[in-house]
GROMACS .gro file of C-alpha atoms in nm:
model
  393
    1MET     CA    1   0.000   0.000   0.000
    2MET     CA    2   0.281   0.242   0.090
    3SER     CA    3   0.468   0.178  -0.235
    4ARG     CA    4   0.152   0.277  -0.425
    5PHE     CA    5   0.146   0.609  -0.240
    6ILE     CA    6   0.514   0.675  -0.308
    7GLY     CA    7   0.456   0.613  -0.676
    8ALA     CA    8   0.150   0.835  -0.680
    9PHE     CA    9   0.339   1.104  -0.494
   10VAL     CA   10   0.628   1.103  -0.742
   11CYS     CA   11   0.376   1.151  -1.023
   12LEU     CA   12   0.209   1.423  -0.819
   13ALA     CA   13   0.541   1.608  -0.785
   14LEU     CA   14   0.544   1.644  -1.163
   15ILE     CA   15   0.182   1.753  -1.168
   16PHE     CA   16   0.249   2.029  -0.914
   17GLY     CA   17   0.480   2.196  -1.162
   18SER     CA   18   0.273   2.141  -1.476
   19ILE     CA   19  -0.094   2.194  -1.394
   20VAL     CA   20  -0.226   2.546  -1.449
   21PRO     CA   21  -0.519   2.620  -1.215
   22ALA     CA   22  -0.850   2.677  -1.396
   23ALA     CA   23  -0.913   2.985  -1.180
   24ALA     CA   24  -0.697   3.206  -0.961
   25ALA     CA   25  -0.882   3.083  -0.653
   26GLU     CA   26  -0.800   2.716  -0.713
   27ARG     CA   27  -0.556   2.594  -0.451
   28ARG     CA   28  -0.466   2.260  -0.605
   29SER     CA   29  -0.523   2.048  -0.916
   30GLU     CA   30  -0.781   1.769  -0.931
   31GLU     CA   31  -0.500   1.511  -0.916
   32HIS     CA   32  -0.356   1.678  -0.607
   33GLN     CA   33  -0.698   1.691  -0.444
   34GLN     CA   34  -0.756   1.323  -0.515
   35PHE     CA   35  -0.418   1.231  -0.368
   36ALA     CA   36  -0.505   1.420  -0.048
   37LYS     CA   37  -0.834   1.230  -0.021
   38ASP     CA   38  -0.665   0.895  -0.084
   39PHE     CA   39  -0.396   0.970   0.172
   40TRP     CA   40  -0.661   1.043   0.434
   41SER     CA   41  -0.830   0.713   0.352
   42TYR     CA   42  -0.497   0.538   0.400
   43LEU     CA   43  -0.434   0.707   0.737
   44SER     CA   44  -0.787   0.683   0.880
   45GLY     CA   45  -0.813   0.404   1.133
   46LYS     CA   46  -0.444   0.324   1.096
   47TYR     CA   47  -0.237   0.605   1.249
   48GLU     CA   48  -0.420   0.579   1.584
   49LYS     CA   49  -0.250   0.240   1.630
   50TRP     CA   50   0.100   0.382   1.583
   51ASP     CA   51   0.331   0.480   1.869
   52VAL     CA   52   0.254   0.810   2.043
   53LEU     CA   53   0.536   1.065   2.063
   54PRO     CA   54   0.597   1.326   2.335
   55GLN     CA   55   0.594   1.580   2.051
   56ALA     CA   56   0.636   1.589   1.675
   57PRO     CA   57   1.003   1.586   1.566
   58ALA     CA   58   1.140   1.927   1.472
   59ALA     CA   59   1.270   1.782   1.144
   60ALA     CA   60   0.914   1.744   1.012
   61PRO     CA   61   0.779   2.080   0.887
   62ALA     CA   62   0.410   2.145   0.947
   63PRO     CA   63   0.153   2.427   0.945
   64GLN     CA   64   0.147   2.656   1.247
   65VAL     CA   65  -0.144   2.549   1.467
   66ALA     CA   66  -0.167   2.677   1.824
   67GLY     CA   67  -0.286   2.471   2.120
   68GLU     CA   68  -0.249   2.118   2.255
   69SER     CA   69  -0.161   1.826   2.031
   70LYS     CA   70  -0.094   1.453   2.018
   71ALA     CA   71   0.162   1.309   1.776
   72TYR     CA   72   0.196   0.965   1.621
   73ALA     CA   73   0.476   0.808   1.413
   74ASN     CA   74   0.475   0.512   1.176
   75PRO     CA   75   0.736   0.234   1.220
   76VAL     CA   76   0.969   0.381   0.957
   77ALA     CA   77   0.985   0.716   1.138
   78LEU     CA   78   1.058   0.543   1.469
   79GLN     CA   79   1.383   0.401   1.329
   80ASN     CA   80   1.537   0.750   1.367
   81ILE     CA   81   1.279   0.981   1.518
   82ASN     CA   82   1.509   1.285   1.532
   83GLN     CA   83   1.587   1.261   1.159
   84PRO     CA   84   1.313   1.042   1.008
   85GLY     CA   85   1.405   0.871   0.680
   86TYR     CA   86   1.212   0.828   0.356
   87GLY     CA   87   0.879   0.655   0.401
   88SER     CA   88   0.825   0.824   0.739
   89ILE     CA   89   0.483   0.958   0.835
   90ILE     CA   90   0.411   1.182   1.135
   91VAL     CA   91   0.048   1.253   1.225
   92VAL     CA   92  -0.046   1.528   1.471
   93GLU     CA   93  -0.394   1.563   1.621
   94HIS     CA   94  -0.469   1.922   1.721
   95LEU     CA   95  -0.686   1.933   2.034
   96GLN     CA   96  -0.919   2.179   2.203
   97ASP     CA   97  -1.080   2.080   2.534
   98GLY     CA   98  -0.989   1.720   2.451
   99ASP     CA   99  -1.162   1.721   2.111
  100ILE     CA  100  -0.981   1.687   1.779
  101ILE     CA  101  -1.017   2.010   1.580
  102GLY     CA  102  -0.767   1.932   1.304
  103VAL     CA  103  -0.513   1.675   1.187
  104THR     CA  104  -0.173   1.736   1.027
  105ALA     CA  105  -0.005   1.457   0.830
  106CYS     CA  106   0.365   1.492   0.739
  107TYR     CA  107   0.503   1.251   0.480
  108ARG     CA  108   0.864   1.210   0.364
  109ALA     CA  109   0.822   1.015   0.045
  110LYS     CA  110   1.133   1.021  -0.173
  111ALA     CA  111   1.445   1.225  -0.248
  112GLY     CA  112   1.382   1.521  -0.478
  113ILE     CA  113   1.015   1.577  -0.388
  114ASP     CA  114   1.074   1.917  -0.223
  115SER     CA  115   1.432   2.020  -0.148
  116LYS     CA  116   1.317   2.335   0.035
  117GLN     CA  117   1.145   2.122   0.301
  118ASN     CA  118   1.398   1.838   0.302
  119ASP     CA  119   1.155   1.627   0.095
  120TRP     CA  120   0.871   1.654   0.345
  121TYR     CA  121   0.513   1.714   0.233
  122TRP     CA  122   0.236   1.803   0.477
  123LEU     CA  123  -0.143   1.819   0.470
  124TYR     CA  124  -0.383   1.977   0.718
  125TYR     CA  125  -0.726   1.811   0.747
  126LEU     CA  126  -1.045   1.882   0.934
  127PRO     CA  127  -1.144   1.595   1.167
  128THR     CA  128  -1.391   1.479   0.899
  129GLY     CA  129  -1.107   1.430   0.648
  130GLU     CA  130  -1.169   1.744   0.442
  131VAL     CA  131  -0.828   1.871   0.326
  132VAL     CA  132  -0.780   2.240   0.409
  133LYS     CA  133  -0.420   2.317   0.322
  134THR     CA  134  -0.107   2.142   0.195
  135SER     CA  135   0.256   2.241   0.160
  136ALA     CA  136   0.222   2.222  -0.221
  137ASP     CA  137  -0.089   2.441  -0.259
  138LYS     CA  138  -0.100   2.730  -0.505
  139ALA     CA  139  -0.183   3.002  -0.252
  140ALA     CA  140   0.036   3.311  -0.270
  141PHE     CA  141  -0.133   3.490   0.020
  142ASP     CA  142  -0.148   3.213   0.281
  143LYS     CA  143   0.033   3.283   0.607
  144PRO     CA  144   0.142   3.055   0.892
  145GLY     CA  145  -0.169   2.943   1.079
  146TYR     CA  146  -0.408   3.087   0.817
  147VAL     CA  147  -0.567   2.972   0.493
  148THR     CA  148  -0.692   3.209   0.223
  149PHE     CA  149  -0.933   3.188  -0.071
  150GLU     CA  150  -0.955   3.445  -0.351
  151GLU     CA  151  -1.305   3.516  -0.481
  152ASP     CA  152  -1.385   3.796  -0.725
  153GLY     CA  153  -1.073   3.988  -0.628
  154ARG     CA  154  -1.146   3.963  -0.255
  155LEU     CA  155  -0.957   3.755  -0.004
  156TRP     CA  156  -1.135   3.528   0.242
  157VAL     CA  157  -0.923   3.455   0.550
  158PHE     CA  158  -0.966   3.185   0.815
  159GLY     CA  159  -0.749   3.057   1.097
  160LEU     CA  160  -0.681   2.684   1.067
  161THR     CA  161  -0.877   2.623   1.388
  162ASN     CA  162  -1.162   2.859   1.296
  163ALA     CA  163  -1.501   2.697   1.358
  164SER     CA  164  -1.648   2.859   1.044
  165LEU     CA  165  -1.386   2.709   0.812
  166ALA     CA  166  -1.564   2.375   0.769
  167ASN     CA  167  -1.890   2.546   0.672
  168PHE     CA  168  -1.709   2.771   0.425
  169LEU     CA  169  -1.550   2.472   0.252
  170THR     CA  170  -1.876   2.283   0.222
  171ALA     CA  171  -2.150   2.548   0.207
  172GLY     CA  172  -1.980   2.870   0.098
  173GLU     CA  173  -1.980   3.216   0.254
  174PRO     CA  174  -2.095   3.242   0.619
  175ALA     CA  175  -2.399   3.452   0.697
  176LYS     CA  176  -2.198   3.661   0.943
  177GLN     CA  177  -1.921   3.851   0.767
  178VAL     CA  178  -1.667   4.116   0.853
  179ILE     CA  179  -1.531   4.314   0.555
  180ARG     CA  180  -1.229   4.544   0.550
  181PRO     CA  181  -1.176   4.707   0.209
  182GLY     CA  182  -0.822   4.761   0.084
  183VAL     CA  183  -0.631   4.629   0.385
  184GLY     CA  184  -0.505   4.303   0.231
  185PRO     CA  185  -0.211   4.221   0.006
  186SER     CA  186  -0.220   4.412  -0.324
  187GLY     CA  187  -0.487   4.635  -0.169
  188MET     CA  188  -0.742   4.353  -0.171
  189THR     CA  189  -1.055   4.362   0.039
  190VAL     CA  190  -1.030   4.108   0.320
  191LYS     CA  191  -1.330   3.913   0.446
  192SER     CA  192  -1.377   3.676   0.739
  193ASP     CA  193  -1.630   3.579   1.002
  194GLU     CA  194  -1.474   3.797   1.272
  195MET     CA  195  -1.249   4.101   1.306
  196GLU     CA  196  -0.990   3.927   1.523
  197THR     CA  197  -0.922   3.678   1.244
  198ILE     CA  198  -0.852   3.960   0.998
  199LEU     CA  199  -0.620   4.136   1.243
  200GLY     CA  200  -0.445   3.809   1.326
  201TYR     CA  201  -0.391   3.737   0.957
  202LEU     CA  202  -0.256   4.085   0.884
  203ALA     CA  203  -0.025   4.064   1.186
  204ALA     CA  204   0.112   3.717   1.105
  205LYS     CA  205   0.462   3.718   0.958
  206PRO     CA  206   0.712   3.436   0.895
  207GLY     CA  207   0.986   3.431   1.158
  208PHE     CA  208   0.770   3.588   1.429
  209VAL     CA  209   0.528   3.472   1.694
  210THR     CA  210   0.230   3.708   1.700
  211ALA     CA  211  -0.066   3.719   1.938
  212ILE     CA  212  -0.357   3.956   1.994
  213GLU     CA  213  -0.429   4.068   2.350
  214ASP     CA  214  -0.679   4.344   2.431
  215GLY     CA  215  -0.662   4.478   2.077
  216ARG     CA  216  -0.283   4.502   2.081
  217VAL     CA  217  -0.044   4.277   1.887
  218TRP     CA  218   0.247   4.105   2.057
  219VAL     CA  219   0.545   4.046   1.827
  220LEU     CA  220   0.830   3.815   1.929
  221ARG     CA  221   1.111   3.646   1.739
  222GLU     CA  222   1.026   3.284   1.662
  223GLY     CA  223   1.246   3.051   1.869
  224SER     CA  224   1.358   3.326   2.105
  225GLU     CA  225   1.361   3.293   2.484
  226ALA     CA  226   1.100   3.570   2.504
  227ALA     CA  227   0.869   3.385   2.265
  228ASP     CA  228   0.902   3.062   2.461
  229GLN     CA  229   0.827   3.249   2.784
  230PHE     CA  230   0.526   3.421   2.628
  231LEU     CA  231   0.380   3.092   2.504
  232THR     CA  232   0.429   2.913   2.835
  233ALA     CA  233   0.403   3.180   3.105
  234GLY     CA  234   0.251   3.491   2.949
  235GLU     CA  235   0.383   3.843   2.895
  236PRO     CA  236   0.758   3.901   2.951
  237ALA     CA  237   0.853   4.137   3.231
  238LYS     CA  238   1.046   4.364   2.994
  239GLN     CA  239   0.818   4.530   2.738
  240VAL     CA  240   0.853   4.782   2.458
  241ILE     CA  241   0.535   4.949   2.330
  242ARG     CA  242   0.487   5.128   1.997
  243PRO     CA  243   0.135   5.280   1.971
  244GLY     CA  244  -0.035   5.288   1.632
  245VAL     CA  245   0.242   5.135   1.419
  246GLY     CA  246   0.090   4.789   1.368
  247PRO     CA  247  -0.155   4.660   1.107
  248LEU     CA  248  -0.483   4.857   1.103
  249GLY     CA  249  -0.310   5.112   1.327
  250VAL     CA  250  -0.297   4.889   1.635
  251THR     CA  251  -0.032   4.909   1.905
  252LEU     CA  252   0.266   4.672   1.886
  253LYS     CA  253   0.430   4.521   2.194
  254SER     CA  254   0.751   4.321   2.222
  255ASP     CA  255   1.042   4.240   2.450
  256ASP     CA  256   1.274   4.486   2.271
  257ALA     CA  257   1.274   4.763   2.013
  258ALA     CA  258   1.495   4.564   1.772
  259THR     CA  259   1.226   4.298   1.733
  260ILE     CA  260   0.960   4.556   1.652
  261ALA     CA  261   1.191   4.718   1.396
  262ALA     CA  262   1.266   4.383   1.232
  263TYR     CA  263   0.894   4.306   1.223
  264GLN     CA  264   0.798   4.647   1.079
  265TYR     CA  265   1.062   4.667   0.809
  266GLY     CA  266   1.144   4.304   0.733
  267LYS     CA  267   1.034   4.179   0.390
  268PRO     CA  268   1.047   3.838   0.218
  269GLY     CA  269   1.417   3.755   0.184
  270PHE     CA  270   1.536   4.057   0.386
  271GLU     CA  271   1.628   4.147   0.743
  272ALA     CA  272   1.607   4.498   0.885
  273ALA     CA  273   1.723   4.699   1.185
  274VAL     CA  274   1.679   5.062   1.296
  275ASP     CA  275   1.980   5.257   1.425
  276ALA     CA  276   1.986   5.522   1.697
  277ASP     CA  277   1.918   5.797   1.442
  278GLY     CA  278   1.603   5.628   1.309
  279ARG     CA  279   1.761   5.512   0.983
  280VAL     CA  280   1.667   5.166   0.856
  281TRP     CA  281   1.939   4.918   0.765
  282VAL     CA  282   1.834   4.640   0.525
  283PHE     CA  283   2.023   4.326   0.426
  284PRO     CA  284   1.956   4.004   0.232
  285ALA     CA  285   1.850   3.745   0.491
  286ASP     CA  286   2.078   3.474   0.353
  287GLY     CA  287   2.392   3.685   0.302
  288ASP     CA  288   2.701   3.751   0.514
  289ALA     CA  289   2.630   4.125   0.541
  290TRP     CA  290   2.345   4.075   0.790
  291LYS     CA  291   2.559   3.846   1.004
  292GLU     CA  292   2.845   4.098   1.002
  293PHE     CA  293   2.607   4.381   1.094
  294ARG     CA  294   2.475   4.191   1.397
  295GLU     CA  295   2.823   4.095   1.513
  296GLN     CA  296   3.027   4.406   1.427
  297GLY     CA  297   2.777   4.689   1.382
  298GLU     CA  298   2.752   4.935   1.094
  299PRO     CA  299   2.992   4.873   0.803
  300ALA     CA  300   3.237   5.155   0.727
  301ALA     CA  301   3.154   5.145   0.356
  302HIS     CA  302   2.783   5.155   0.286
  303VAL     CA  303   2.508   5.282   0.058
  304THR     CA  304   2.254   5.542   0.172
  305LYS     CA  305   1.929   5.645   0.002
  306ILE     CA  306   1.740   5.927   0.173
  307GLY     CA  307   1.360   5.922   0.204
  308VAL     CA  308   1.293   5.611  -0.006
  309GLY     CA  309   1.164   5.385   0.274
  310PRO     CA  310   0.804   5.269   0.322
  311GLN     CA  311   0.729   5.580   0.530
  312ARG     CA  312   0.995   5.803   0.369
  313GLU     CA  313   1.266   5.669   0.598
  314THR     CA  314   1.631   5.677   0.500
  315LEU     CA  315   1.755   5.331   0.402
  316LYS     CA  316   2.112   5.208   0.441
  317THR     CA  317   2.294   4.888   0.347
  318ARG     CA  318   2.641   4.755   0.268
  319ASP     CA  319   2.615   4.656  -0.098
  320ALA     CA  320   2.486   4.830  -0.409
  321GLY     CA  321   2.155   4.706  -0.547
  322VAL     CA  322   2.023   4.576  -0.214
  323ILE     CA  323   1.798   4.875  -0.138
  324GLU     CA  324   1.631   4.856  -0.479
  325ALA     CA  325   1.572   4.481  -0.438
  326TYR     CA  326   1.433   4.543  -0.088
  327LEU     CA  327   1.194   4.816  -0.203
  328VAL     CA  328   1.036   4.602  -0.476
  329ALA     CA  329   0.997   4.287  -0.261
  330GLN     CA  330   0.635   4.215  -0.165
  331PRO     CA  331   0.464   3.920   0.009
  332GLY     CA  332   0.292   3.692  -0.241
  333TYR     CA  333   0.522   3.786  -0.530
  334VAL     CA  334   0.859   3.684  -0.668
  335THR     CA  335   1.053   3.993  -0.780
  336LYS     CA  336   1.387   4.026  -0.955
  337ILE     CA  337   1.564   4.322  -1.116
  338VAL     CA  338   1.727   4.220  -1.445
  339ASP     CA  339   1.917   4.481  -1.651
  340GLY     CA  340   1.738   4.759  -1.465
  341ARG     CA  341   1.393   4.617  -1.537
  342LEU     CA  342   1.169   4.465  -1.273
  343TRP     CA  343   1.021   4.119  -1.319
  344VAL     CA  344   0.711   4.046  -1.108
  345LEU     CA  345   0.548   3.704  -1.080
  346ARG     CA  346   0.289   3.575  -0.838
  347ALA     CA  347   0.445   3.330  -0.595
  348ASP     CA  348   0.198   3.061  -0.702
  349CYS     CA  349   0.203   3.116  -1.080
  350ALA     CA  350   0.277   2.841  -1.332
  351GLU     CA  351   0.551   3.045  -1.504
  352LEU     CA  352   0.790   3.039  -1.206
  353LYS     CA  353   0.972   2.726  -1.324
  354GLU     CA  354   1.046   2.878  -1.666
  355PHE     CA  355   1.155   3.208  -1.510
  356ALA     CA  356   1.382   3.040  -1.256
  357GLY     CA  357   1.571   2.873  -1.539
  358ASN     CA  358   1.678   3.184  -1.730
  359SER     CA  359   1.531   3.496  -1.560
  360ASP     CA  360   1.309   3.551  -1.863
  361LEU     CA  361   0.976   3.441  -2.011
  362ALA     CA  362   0.906   3.376  -2.378
  363LYS     CA  363   0.558   3.526  -2.335
  364HIS     CA  364   0.525   3.834  -2.115
  365VAL     CA  365   0.379   4.181  -2.075
  366THR     CA  366   0.591   4.497  -2.042
  367LYS     CA  367   0.485   4.829  -1.888
  368ILE     CA  368   0.748   5.098  -1.937
  369GLY     CA  369   0.818   5.320  -1.636
  370ALA     CA  370   0.515   5.187  -1.446
  371GLY     CA  371   0.700   5.030  -1.154
  372PRO     CA  372   0.843   5.153  -0.826
  373LEU     CA  373   1.135   5.396  -0.868
  374GLY     CA  374   1.012   5.448  -1.225
  375MET     CA  375   1.131   5.105  -1.337
  376THR     CA  376   0.992   4.919  -1.636
  377VAL     CA  377   0.790   4.619  -1.516
  378LYS     CA  378   0.770   4.281  -1.689
  379SER     CA  379   0.533   4.000  -1.595
  380PRO     CA  380   0.337   3.705  -1.736
  381ASP     CA  381   0.026   3.925  -1.759
  382ALA     CA  382  -0.100   4.278  -1.702
  383GLU     CA  383  -0.324   4.171  -1.415
  384THR     CA  384  -0.020   4.065  -1.209
  385ILE     CA  385   0.145   4.404  -1.264
  386ASP     CA  386  -0.171   4.594  -1.171
  387SER     CA  387  -0.225   4.382  -0.859
  388TYR     CA  388   0.138   4.419  -0.752
  389MET     CA  389   0.143   4.797  -0.808
  390ARG     CA  390  -0.156   4.853  -0.579
  391ASN     CA  391   0.093   4.806  -0.293
  392PHE     CA  392   0.267   5.126  -0.401
  393ARG     CA  393  -0.034   5.356  -0.443
   0.00000   0.00000   0.00000
């Protein structure tokens, strides 16, 4: 039975890169959807008989779901639970007051499936077996702990443990709705069943633990001592408060000012810090410049651009070209400056594979001087450019 799933999964890996969704709102192909259903059928009634773990191994990536949980591992995973090998399956039941509210299945099928996640693939199910989210979904605007659905240019947002999510998947829009025009990515209108969900979604950011308390948003570095303390014991004794600077104008709270600065100014692929004079330093997250800045402070030789930041701040960095790349980066999009022109692709678009190969597309749209900093913008279609540019208006 397992060999059949490995074979199906290898075929599915090819499908992920070749199927073009019929509509922008489609999260996965029919083949992908069928695999998710079949995998649930395989797990149902089986995983409960596997060994229970104290917690899921850190090596297995999974969606961010708060609360209590119970983890199971198949016999293959138990052979090396800290670094499970191929064929391993980890199942996590997410609990609330003792009841199962969701199930995550993590599967490490075969080498080459997904190098970014060390060949792990995960699925998040409702207790009834309805698949909500997978690590291979086409969903540019999803965030950790949240699932999104685009409908008629608007973005529906639900937390993974939201009670209304099941009804939305089976019956459509809930009768009770909260609507916030223009606050979402690309200026989209955001809809949900409650205001706290919208605020939580807007506040969520990779690399940070965020939580809403009394209308204020706590922001802490993921994996930090302060974050661990907050999750286990509540608010840290040391607090920094920045009124009105958070999403929707809410107050931000953290254990230090550096964390708030990194949260405010960090972008996909970039780290940021604010110096004593209020200038914002930006660096590629995976480069040596950021590490040197943290260890040694400001570099003697650097680049400065006055008044170009998100709120007209002065930006500084070590290397030429970094500030421009930082300014054009936006969540939900892949951006790259090639020969002074800006390429923009949605993070879930089918053309990414072709673009990654040669930084060009055979078929594309060009808008001269229409981009940030007056750059010419190139993209698979005009709609992507228009959607992207709404972030700059």
